[in-house]
PDB file of C-alpha atoms and ligand atoms in Angstrom:
ATOM      1  CA  MET G   1      -0.140   0.024  -0.511  1.00 44.00           C
ATOM      2  CA  THR G   2       1.296   3.567  -0.768  1.00 48.00           C
ATOM      3  CA  ASN G   3       0.670   6.715   1.110  1.00 58.00           C
ATOM      4  CA  SER G   4      -1.929   7.896  -1.301  1.00 72.00           C
ATOM      5  CA  GLN G   5      -4.117   5.544  -0.584  1.00 88.00           C
ATOM      6  CA  THR G   6      -6.422   4.219   1.816  1.00 94.00           C
ATOM      7  CA  LYS G   7      -8.317   0.761   1.857  1.00 96.00           C
ATOM      8  CA  VAL G   8     -11.624  -0.086   2.860  1.00 97.00           C
ATOM      9  CA  THR G   9     -12.271  -3.861   3.073  1.00 97.00           C
ATOM     10  CA  PHE G  10     -15.928  -5.427   4.479  1.00 97.00           C
ATOM     11  CA  LEU G  11     -15.273  -8.181   6.273  1.00 97.00           C
ATOM     12  CA  GLY G  12     -19.621  -8.729   6.682  1.00 95.00           C
ATOM     13  CA  THR G  13     -22.730  -6.547   5.610  1.00 94.00           C
ATOM     14  CA  ALA G  14     -25.726  -8.724   7.033  1.00 92.00           C
ATOM     15  CA  SER G  15     -27.869  -6.555   9.125  1.00 91.00           C
ATOM     16  CA  ALA G  16     -28.505  -8.136  12.693  1.00 91.00           C
ATOM     17  CA  VAL G  17     -28.301 -12.573  11.995  1.00 91.00           C
ATOM     18  CA  PRO G  18     -25.475 -13.355   9.761  1.00 91.00           C
ATOM     19  CA  THR G  19     -26.058 -16.527   7.616  1.00 89.00           C
ATOM     20  CA  ALA G  20     -23.222 -19.061   6.854  1.00 87.00           C
ATOM     21  CA  GLY G  21     -20.085 -17.314   5.035  1.00 84.00           C
ATOM     22  CA  HIS G  22     -22.206 -13.565   5.133  1.00 89.00           C
ATOM     23  CA  ASP G  23     -21.100 -11.965   8.398  1.00 91.00           C
ATOM     24  CA  THR G  24     -22.483  -8.678  10.092  1.00 94.00           C
ATOM     25  CA  ALA G  25     -21.727  -5.635   9.339  1.00 95.00           C
ATOM     26  CA  SER G  26     -18.321  -4.882   9.864  1.00 97.00           C
ATOM     27  CA  PHE G  27     -15.436  -3.740   7.771  1.00 98.00           C
ATOM     28  CA  ILE G  28     -11.511  -3.014   8.274  1.00 98.00           C
ATOM     29  CA  ILE G  29      -9.435   0.469   7.139  1.00 97.00           C
ATOM     30  CA  ASN G  30      -5.682  -0.092   5.790  1.00 96.00           C
ATOM     31  CA  GLY G  31      -5.796  -3.152   8.051  1.00 97.00           C
ATOM     32  CA  LYS G  32      -5.478  -1.657  11.003  1.00 97.00           C
ATOM     33  CA  TYR G  33      -9.025   0.479  12.077  1.00 98.00           C
ATOM     34  CA  LEU G  34     -11.528  -2.264  12.839  1.00 98.00           C
ATOM     35  CA  VAL G  35     -15.072  -1.250  12.625  1.00 98.00           C
ATOM     36  CA  ASP G  36     -17.482  -3.165  14.655  1.00 98.00           C
ATOM     37  CA  THR G  37     -17.091  -6.489  15.252  1.00 98.00           C
ATOM     38  CA  GLY G  38     -19.798  -8.418  13.596  1.00 95.00           C
ATOM     39  CA  TRP G  39     -20.017 -11.752  15.120  1.00 96.00           C
ATOM     40  CA  ASN G  40     -16.899 -12.993  14.258  1.00 95.00           C
ATOM     41  CA  ALA G  41     -14.350 -10.243  13.034  1.00 96.00           C
ATOM     42  CA  ALA G  42     -11.476 -11.767  13.830  1.00 96.00           C
ATOM     43  CA  ILE G  43     -12.065 -14.966  12.068  1.00 96.00           C
ATOM     44  CA  ARG G  44     -13.244 -12.486   8.951  1.00 96.00           C
ATOM     45  CA  MET G  45      -9.696 -10.792   9.178  1.00 97.00           C
ATOM     46  CA  LEU G  46      -7.912 -14.097   9.048  1.00 97.00           C
ATOM     47  CA  GLU G  47     -10.065 -16.225   6.035  1.00 96.00           C
ATOM     48  CA  HIS G  48      -9.420 -11.947   4.129  1.00 96.00           C
ATOM     49  CA  GLY G  49      -5.805 -12.513   5.236  1.00 97.00           C
ATOM     50  CA  PHE G  50      -5.967  -9.481   8.017  1.00 98.00           C
ATOM     51  CA  ASN G  51      -3.222  -9.667  10.860  1.00 97.00           C
ATOM     52  CA  PRO G  52      -5.567  -8.938  13.720  1.00 97.00           C
ATOM     53  CA  MET G  53      -2.517  -8.560  15.795  1.00 96.00           C
ATOM     54  CA  ASN G  54      -2.470  -5.074  13.208  1.00 97.00           C
ATOM     55  CA  LEU G  55      -4.803  -3.904  15.020  1.00 97.00           C
ATOM     56  CA  GLU G  56      -4.365  -0.936  16.034  1.00 97.00           C
ATOM     57  CA  TYR G  57      -8.794   0.907  17.231  1.00 98.00           C
ATOM     58  CA  LEU G  58     -11.671  -0.386  17.256  1.00 98.00           C
ATOM     59  CA  PHE G  59     -14.712   2.353  15.983  1.00 98.00           C
ATOM     60  CA  PHE G  60     -17.697   0.523  17.401  1.00 98.00           C
ATOM     61  CA  THR G  61     -20.804   2.702  15.211  1.00 98.00           C
ATOM     62  CA  HIS G  62     -23.078   1.737  18.676  1.00 98.00           C
ATOM     63  CA  CYS G  63     -23.341  -1.357  20.995  1.00 98.00           C
ATOM     64  CA  HIS G  64     -26.020  -3.445  19.448  1.00 97.00           C
ATOM     65  CA  HIS G  65     -25.840  -7.004  19.661  1.00 97.00           C
ATOM     66  CA  ASP G  66     -24.588  -7.580  15.986  1.00 96.00           C
ATOM     67  CA  HIS G  67     -22.238  -5.005  16.215  1.00 97.00           C
ATOM     68  CA  TYR G  68     -20.483  -5.792  19.157  1.00 97.00           C
ATOM     69  CA  LEU G  69     -21.127 -10.157  19.936  1.00 97.00           C
ATOM     70  CA  GLY G  70     -16.983 -10.450  18.208  1.00 97.00           C
ATOM     71  CA  LEU G  71     -15.169  -8.718  20.970  1.00 97.00           C
ATOM     72  CA  PRO G  72     -15.142 -11.279  23.206  1.00 96.00           C
ATOM     73  CA  HIS G  73     -13.457 -13.254  20.329  1.00 96.00           C
ATOM     74  CA  LEU G  74     -11.261 -10.583  19.611  1.00 97.00           C
ATOM     75  CA  LEU G  75      -9.689  -9.885  22.739  1.00 96.00           C
ATOM     76  CA  PHE G  76      -9.190 -13.278  23.318  1.00 95.00           C
ATOM     77  CA  TYR G  77      -7.440 -13.748  20.473  1.00 96.00           C
ATOM     78  CA  LEU G  78      -4.948 -10.801  21.331  1.00 95.00           C
ATOM     79  CA  ARG G  79      -4.303 -11.795  24.476  1.00 93.00           C
ATOM     80  CA  MET G  80      -3.700 -15.390  23.046  1.00 92.00           C
ATOM     81  CA  ARG G  81      -0.993 -14.351  20.787  1.00 92.00           C
ATOM     82  CA  GLN G  82       0.544 -11.693  22.962  1.00 89.00           C
ATOM     83  CA  ARG G  83       3.386 -13.521  23.097  1.00 86.00           C
ATOM     84  CA  ASP G  84       4.223 -13.878  19.843  1.00 88.00           C
ATOM     85  CA  ARG G  85       4.047  -9.967  19.772  1.00 89.00           C
ATOM     86  CA  PRO G  86       5.516  -8.415  23.451  1.00 88.00           C
ATOM     87  CA  ASP G  87       5.627  -5.614  22.311  1.00 91.00           C
ATOM     88  CA  ARG G  88       2.298  -4.861  20.705  1.00 92.00           C
ATOM     89  CA  PRO G  89       0.126  -1.660  22.308  1.00 93.00           C
ATOM     90  CA  PRO G  90      -3.203  -1.833  24.088  1.00 94.00           C
ATOM     91  CA  LEU G  91      -6.121  -1.881  21.358  1.00 96.00           C
ATOM     92  CA  LYS G  92      -7.429   1.645  21.864  1.00 98.00           C
ATOM     93  CA  VAL G  93     -11.878   1.621  21.352  1.00 98.00           C
ATOM     94  CA  VAL G  94     -13.679   4.212  20.071  1.00 98.00           C
ATOM     95  CA  GLY G  95     -17.346   4.296  20.452  1.00 98.00           C
ATOM     96  CA  PRO G  96     -20.025   6.328  21.762  1.00 98.00           C
ATOM     97  CA  ALA G  97     -20.000   7.568  25.129  1.00 98.00           C
ATOM     98  CA  GLU G  98     -23.024   6.056  26.971  1.00 98.00           C
ATOM     99  CA  ASP G  99     -22.263   1.828  26.333  1.00 98.00           C
ATOM    100  CA  THR G 100     -18.942   1.398  25.065  1.00 98.00           C
ATOM    101  CA  GLU G 101     -17.290   1.308  28.737  1.00 97.00           C
ATOM    102  CA  LYS G 102     -20.239  -0.919  29.007  1.00 97.00           C
ATOM    103  CA  VAL G 103     -19.866  -3.287  26.585  1.00 97.00           C
ATOM    104  CA  ILE G 104     -15.079  -3.899  27.396  1.00 96.00           C
ATOM    105  CA  SER G 105     -16.195  -4.668  30.853  1.00 95.00           C
ATOM    106  CA  LEU G 106     -18.998  -7.400  30.237  1.00 96.00           C
ATOM    107  CA  ALA G 107     -16.226  -8.873  27.460  1.00 95.00           C
ATOM    108  CA  HIS G 108     -13.847  -8.795  30.264  1.00 94.00           C
ATOM    109  CA  ARG G 109     -16.603 -10.920  32.834  1.00 94.00           C
ATOM    110  CA  PHE G 110     -17.239 -13.579  29.845  1.00 95.00           C
ATOM    111  CA  LEU G 111     -13.475 -13.929  29.671  1.00 94.00           C
ATOM    112  CA  GLN G 112     -13.636 -14.396  32.600  1.00 94.00           C
ATOM    113  CA  THR G 113      -9.971 -12.215  33.142  1.00 91.00           C
ATOM    114  CA  ASP G 114     -10.264 -11.961  37.275  1.00 89.00           C
ATOM    115  CA  ARG G 115     -10.131 -16.048  37.291  1.00 92.00           C
ATOM    116  CA  PHE G 116      -7.901 -16.065  34.206  1.00 89.00           C
ATOM    117  CA  PRO G 117      -5.386 -12.409  34.645  1.00 83.00           C
ATOM    118  CA  GLN G 118      -3.166 -13.959  32.201  1.00 81.00           C
ATOM    119  CA  LEU G 119      -6.008 -12.619  30.055  1.00 79.00           C
ATOM    120  CA  GLU G 120      -6.072  -9.327  31.398  1.00 76.00           C
ATOM    121  CA  ARG G 121      -4.883  -6.680  28.965  1.00 79.00           C
ATOM    122  CA  ALA G 122      -7.083  -3.503  29.434  1.00 83.00           C
ATOM    123  CA  PRO G 123      -7.873  -1.665  26.269  1.00 91.00           C
ATOM    124  CA  ASP G 124      -7.407   2.238  25.983  1.00 95.00           C
ATOM    125  CA  ILE G 125     -11.355   3.470  25.582  1.00 97.00           C
ATOM    126  CA  ILE G 126     -11.936   6.855  24.041  1.00 98.00           C
ATOM    127  CA  PRO G 127     -15.857   7.802  24.802  1.00 98.00           C
ATOM    128  CA  LEU G 128     -17.472  10.343  22.382  1.00 98.00           C
ATOM    129  CA  THR G 129     -20.415  12.043  21.749  1.00 98.00           C
ATOM    130  CA  PRO G 130     -21.851  13.140  18.563  1.00 98.00           C
ATOM    131  CA  GLY G 131     -20.727  16.132  17.169  1.00 98.00           C
ATOM    132  CA  GLU G 132     -17.081  14.590  19.223  1.00 98.00           C
ATOM    133  CA  SER G 133     -14.225  14.970  16.799  1.00 98.00           C
ATOM    134  CA  TYR G 134     -11.081  12.916  17.645  1.00 98.00           C
ATOM    135  CA  GLU G 135      -6.944  13.312  16.291  1.00 97.00           C
ATOM    136  CA  GLU G 136      -5.051   9.784  16.006  1.00 96.00           C
ATOM    137  CA  GLU G 137      -1.612   9.666  13.452  1.00 94.00           C
ATOM    138  CA  ALA G 138      -3.711   8.982  10.115  1.00 94.00           C
ATOM    139  CA  PHE G 139      -6.827  10.352  10.215  1.00 96.00           C
ATOM    140  CA  HIS G 140      -8.665  13.565  11.615  1.00 98.00           C
ATOM    141  CA  ILE G 141     -12.590  12.079  12.436  1.00 98.00           C
ATOM    142  CA  ASP G 142     -15.506  14.326  13.524  1.00 98.00           C
ATOM    143  CA  THR G 143     -18.928  12.308  14.000  1.00 98.00           C
ATOM    144  CA  SER G 144     -22.579  12.908  14.080  1.00 98.00           C
ATOM    145  CA  GLY G 145     -25.691  11.109  15.771  1.00 98.00           C
ATOM    146  CA  THR G 146     -28.053   8.965  14.395  1.00 98.00           C
ATOM    147  CA  ILE G 147     -31.482   8.125  14.701  1.00 97.00           C
ATOM    148  CA  HIS G 148     -31.435   4.700  16.523  1.00 97.00           C
ATOM    149  CA  PRO G 149     -32.624   3.056  19.944  1.00 97.00           C
ATOM    150  CA  VAL G 150     -29.248   3.415  21.491  1.00 98.00           C
ATOM    151  CA  GLN G 151     -26.628   5.954  21.051  1.00 98.00           C
ATOM    152  CA  GLY G 152     -24.811   5.675  16.930  1.00 98.00           C
ATOM    153  CA  LEU G 153     -21.812   7.621  16.177  1.00 98.00           C
ATOM    154  CA  CYS G 154     -21.843   8.791  12.412  1.00 98.00           C
ATOM    155  CA  TYR G 155     -18.238   8.711  10.815  1.00 98.00           C
ATOM    156  CA  LYS G 156     -16.604  10.683   8.636  1.00 98.00           C
ATOM    157  CA  PHE G 157     -12.560  10.139   8.339  1.00 97.00           C
ATOM    158  CA  THR G 158      -9.859  12.420   6.427  1.00 96.00           C
ATOM    159  CA  ASP G 159      -6.683  10.673   5.555  1.00 94.00           C
ATOM    160  CA  LYS G 160      -4.313  12.679   7.120  1.00 93.00           C
ATOM    161  CA  ARG G 161      -1.468  11.721   4.598  1.00 91.00           C
ATOM    162  CA  SER G 162      -4.128  11.775   1.199  1.00 88.00           C
ATOM    163  CA  GLY G 163      -6.600  14.030   2.008  1.00 90.00           C
ATOM    164  CA  ALA G 164      -9.084  10.994   1.002  1.00 92.00           C
ATOM    165  CA  VAL G 165     -12.491  11.780   3.159  1.00 96.00           C
ATOM    166  CA  PHE G 166     -14.708   8.796   3.788  1.00 97.00           C
ATOM    167  CA  ALA G 167     -17.745   8.615   5.655  1.00 98.00           C
ATOM    168  CA  PHE G 168     -20.167   5.439   7.158  1.00 98.00           C
ATOM    169  CA  THR G 169     -23.694   5.981   9.346  1.00 98.00           C
ATOM    170  CA  GLY G 170     -23.769   3.233  11.288  1.00 97.00           C
ATOM    171  CA  ASP G 171     -27.476   2.559  11.860  1.00 98.00           C
ATOM    172  CA  THR G 172     -29.709   4.904  11.371  1.00 98.00           C
ATOM    173  CA  ALA G 173     -33.170   5.780  10.162  1.00 97.00           C
ATOM    174  CA  TYR G 174     -33.012   8.360   7.680  1.00 97.00           C
ATOM    175  CA  HIS G 175     -31.771  11.016   8.968  1.00 97.00           C
ATOM    176  CA  ALA G 176     -31.768  14.589   6.943  1.00 97.00           C
ATOM    177  CA  PRO G 177     -28.141  16.162   9.114  1.00 98.00           C
ATOM    178  CA  ILE G 178     -26.396  13.308   8.052  1.00 98.00           C
ATOM    179  CA  ALA G 179     -26.402  14.633   4.214  1.00 98.00           C
ATOM    180  CA  GLU G 180     -24.541  17.567   6.104  1.00 98.00           C
ATOM    181  CA  HIS G 181     -22.479  15.960   7.971  1.00 98.00           C
ATOM    182  CA  VAL G 182     -21.010  13.848   4.693  1.00 98.00           C
ATOM    183  CA  LYS G 183     -21.100  16.612   2.012  1.00 97.00           C
ATOM    184  CA  GLY G 184     -19.161  16.495   0.074  1.00 96.00           C
ATOM    185  CA  VAL G 185     -16.796  13.181   0.377  1.00 96.00           C
ATOM    186  CA  PRO G 186     -15.859  10.780  -2.268  1.00 96.00           C
ATOM    187  CA  PHE G 187     -17.245   7.426  -0.710  1.00 97.00           C
ATOM    188  CA  LEU G 188     -20.572   6.829   1.785  1.00 98.00           C
ATOM    189  CA  ILE G 189     -21.254   3.945   3.419  1.00 98.00           C
ATOM    190  CA  HIS G 190     -25.144   4.111   4.368  1.00 98.00           C
ATOM    191  CA  GLU G 191     -27.514   1.060   6.130  1.00 98.00           C
ATOM    192  CA  ALA G 192     -30.183  -0.031   4.365  1.00 98.00           C
ATOM    193  CA  SER G 193     -31.413  -2.698   6.842  1.00 96.00           C
ATOM    194  CA  PHE G 194     -35.611  -2.745   5.095  1.00 97.00           C
ATOM    195  CA  GLY G 195     -33.725  -3.473   1.339  1.00 97.00           C
ATOM    196  CA  PRO G 196     -35.998  -2.030  -1.392  1.00 97.00           C
ATOM    197  CA  ASP G 197     -38.780  -0.703   0.873  1.00 96.00           C
ATOM    198  CA  ASN G 198     -38.616   2.622   2.952  1.00 96.00           C
ATOM    199  CA  PRO G 199     -39.985   1.855   6.878  1.00 95.00           C
ATOM    200  CA  ALA G 200     -43.497   2.973   7.130  1.00 94.00           C
ATOM    201  CA  PRO G 201     -43.788   7.054   7.875  1.00 90.00           C
ATOM    202  CA  GLY G 202     -43.520   7.174  11.293  1.00 88.00           C
ATOM    203  CA  SER G 203     -41.835   4.277  11.984  1.00 92.00           C
ATOM    204  CA  SER G 204     -39.508   4.170  15.333  1.00 92.00           C
ATOM    205  CA  SER G 205     -37.268   1.034  13.944  1.00 93.00           C
ATOM    206  CA  GLY G 206     -34.523   3.623  13.707  1.00 97.00           C
ATOM    207  CA  HIS G 207     -33.227   1.880  10.356  1.00 97.00           C
ATOM    208  CA  SER G 208     -33.715   2.386   6.931  1.00 97.00           C
ATOM    209  CA  GLY G 209     -34.604   1.632   2.941  1.00 98.00           C
ATOM    210  CA  ALA G 210     -32.228   1.204   0.235  1.00 98.00           C
ATOM    211  CA  PRO G 211     -34.462   4.389  -1.096  1.00 98.00           C
ATOM    212  CA  GLN G 212     -33.694   6.674   1.876  1.00 98.00           C
ATOM    213  CA  ALA G 213     -29.844   5.570   2.023  1.00 98.00           C
ATOM    214  CA  ALA G 214     -30.041   7.011  -1.646  1.00 98.00           C
ATOM    215  CA  THR G 215     -31.306  10.252  -1.178  1.00 98.00           C
ATOM    216  CA  ILE G 216     -28.948  11.160   1.275  1.00 98.00           C
ATOM    217  CA  ALA G 217     -26.082   9.725  -0.923  1.00 98.00           C
ATOM    218  CA  GLN G 218     -27.576  12.624  -3.405  1.00 98.00           C
ATOM    219  CA  ALA G 219     -28.187  15.131  -1.034  1.00 98.00           C
ATOM    220  CA  ALA G 220     -24.068  15.302   0.208  1.00 98.00           C
ATOM    221  CA  GLY G 221     -23.340  14.394  -3.218  1.00 97.00           C
ATOM    222  CA  VAL G 222     -20.706  12.404  -3.044  1.00 97.00           C
ATOM    223  CA  ASP G 223     -18.837   8.835  -5.391  1.00 96.00           C
ATOM    224  CA  LEU G 224     -19.781   6.131  -4.410  1.00 97.00           C
ATOM    225  CA  LEU G 225     -22.766   4.374  -2.248  1.00 98.00           C
ATOM    226  CA  ALA G 226     -21.879   1.544  -0.491  1.00 97.00           C
ATOM    227  CA  LEU G 227     -24.764   0.122   1.509  1.00 98.00           C
ATOM    228  CA  ILE G 228     -25.029  -2.528   4.366  1.00 97.00           C
ATOM    229  CA  HIS G 229     -27.080  -4.252   6.794  1.00 97.00           C
ATOM    230  CA  CYS G 230     -29.270  -5.774   5.064  1.00 95.00           C
ATOM    231  CA  SER G 231     -29.890  -9.204   4.054  1.00 90.00           C
ATOM    232  CA  GLU G 232     -28.988 -10.983   1.494  1.00 88.00           C
ATOM    233  CA  GLN G 233     -32.107 -11.985   0.081  1.00 91.00           C
ATOM    234  CA  GLN G 234     -32.899  -8.935  -0.534  1.00 95.00           C
ATOM    235  CA  SER G 235     -29.474  -7.312  -1.815  1.00 94.00           C
ATOM    236  CA  GLN G 236     -29.808  -7.127  -5.256  1.00 96.00           C
ATOM    237  CA  ALA G 237     -33.401  -5.212  -5.106  1.00 97.00           C
ATOM    238  CA  ALA G 238     -32.119  -3.100  -2.595  1.00 98.00           C
ATOM    239  CA  LEU G 239     -29.135  -1.716  -5.374  1.00 98.00           C
ATOM    240  CA  VAL G 240     -31.791  -1.950  -7.863  1.00 98.00           C
ATOM    241  CA  ALA G 241     -33.994   0.565  -5.213  1.00 98.00           C
ATOM    242  CA  ALA G 242     -31.304   2.503  -4.745  1.00 98.00           C
ATOM    243  CA  ARG G 243     -29.491   3.059  -8.670  1.00 98.00           C
ATOM    244  CA  ARG G 244     -32.570   4.859  -9.451  1.00 98.00           C
ATOM    245  CA  ILE G 245     -32.104   7.853  -7.583  1.00 98.00           C
ATOM    246  CA  PHE G 246     -28.130   7.080  -6.722  1.00 98.00           C
ATOM    247  CA  PRO G 247     -26.740   5.696  -9.792  1.00 98.00           C
ATOM    248  CA  ASN G 248     -23.357   4.696  -8.495  1.00 97.00           C
ATOM    249  CA  THR G 249     -24.174   2.690  -5.734  1.00 97.00           C
ATOM    250  CA  ILE G 250     -23.012  -0.671  -4.493  1.00 97.00           C
ATOM    251  CA  PHE G 251     -23.313  -3.994  -2.263  1.00 96.00           C
ATOM    252  CA  PRO G 252     -20.233  -5.172  -1.301  1.00 96.00           C
ATOM    253  CA  ALA G 253     -19.296  -8.770  -1.163  1.00 94.00           C
ATOM    254  CA  ASP G 254     -17.691 -10.029   1.781  1.00 93.00           C
ATOM    255  CA  GLY G 255     -14.072  -9.485   1.142  1.00 94.00           C
ATOM    256  CA  GLN G 256     -14.364  -6.539  -0.986  1.00 96.00           C
ATOM    257  CA  THR G 257     -11.999  -3.560  -1.359  1.00 96.00           C
ATOM    258  CA  VAL G 258     -12.823   0.419  -1.734  1.00 96.00           C
ATOM    259  CA  THR G 259      -9.741   2.103  -2.481  1.00 95.00           C
ATOM    260  CA  LEU G 260      -9.963   5.952  -2.429  1.00 94.00           C
ATOM    261  CA  MET G 261      -6.807   7.705  -4.063  1.00 88.00           C
ATOM    262  CA  ALA G 262      -5.322  10.864  -2.916  1.00 80.00           C
ATOM    263  CA  ASP G 263      -6.745  12.958  -6.046  1.00 75.00           C
ATOM    264  CA  GLY G 264     -10.344  11.796  -4.945  1.00 75.00           C
ATOM    265  CA  VAL G 265     -11.072   8.812  -7.144  1.00 80.00           C
ATOM    266  CA  VAL G 266     -12.355   5.791  -5.310  1.00 83.00           C
ATOM    267  CA  SER G 267     -12.643   2.636  -6.973  1.00 84.00           C
ATOM    268  CA  ALA G 268     -14.680  -0.602  -5.856  1.00 83.00           C
ATOM    269  CA  GLN G 269     -12.294  -3.938  -6.791  1.00 69.00           C
TER     270      GLN G 269
HETATM  271 ZN1   ZN A 301     -27.331  -3.684  12.933  1.00 91.10          ZN
HETATM  272 ZN1   ZN A 302     -28.591  -1.103  15.862  1.00 91.10          ZN
END
C-alpha cells in the first residue's frame, strides 16, 4: 500500500443475524482500524488476509449485539497471541460514550479476567458523544448523531496523508442532517436494513431503506455509495431501488475492497 491510498475492506454486510459465509456488518480500514466486530470479525479478518495483531483501533458505531458480539473473540485472540508480539500496545477502542465502556467491561467478565489474569489487558477506551472529533496519527475523525434506539456515531474519516475522505453511518433511520455531515465525501457507507422499501412513515425502527440511503448520498453529493446491513436475499432488490435515485451504488461482497486515491477517485475492486 502506498501512502496515497486508503483501503476499506468489507468483512460482513448482513443485518442482525449472519448466514453461512456472510457475517454482520463490519469492515477494516488499511488493515489497522476495525469498524464494529460483527459476530466474528477476528476470524473474518484471517479469512480475508488480515492479521488481527496488526489492529491499532476498534471503532464502534453503536453497541447493539450484531455490532459487538465478536468483541470477546477478538480480545481473546489478541491476548492469546500477545506472546508473539509482546511489544504490541493495547487496542484503542473508540465508541459511543453511553455504552462503550460497559461493553468492554462485559466482555472482560465473559472472558473471566478475574480468574484468568493472563487475559487481563484492558484496551484504551476513547468515548465520544455525537458531534465530538478525534485526532490520531493517520486520520482526523468527525462524528455526528444518528436516529437509533441506542446512542450511535456517524463517522467521517479524513486521511491526513492523502486527504482522502469517507464516512459511514452505522445503524440509523433516515436522518437528513447526515447529508450535511458527509457533504461532498467521495465514499459513503450507509445502512439499508429495510432493503428495497423504506420503512413506513412514523416507524420507530431506527433503520433505513435503500431509497433513503440513496437520497442521503444524492443530497450529500458523494461519488460512491455502499449499502450494508441488509439481508442477502434483499441485497439485489435494494441495489436496484437505490440506483434509481443514486446510480453509483454498490452492495459490497464480503472481502471486497474500496480504494480511495489521494486525488479523490474511488474504485471498488
Ligand atoms: Zn445492526
Ligand atoms: Zn443497531
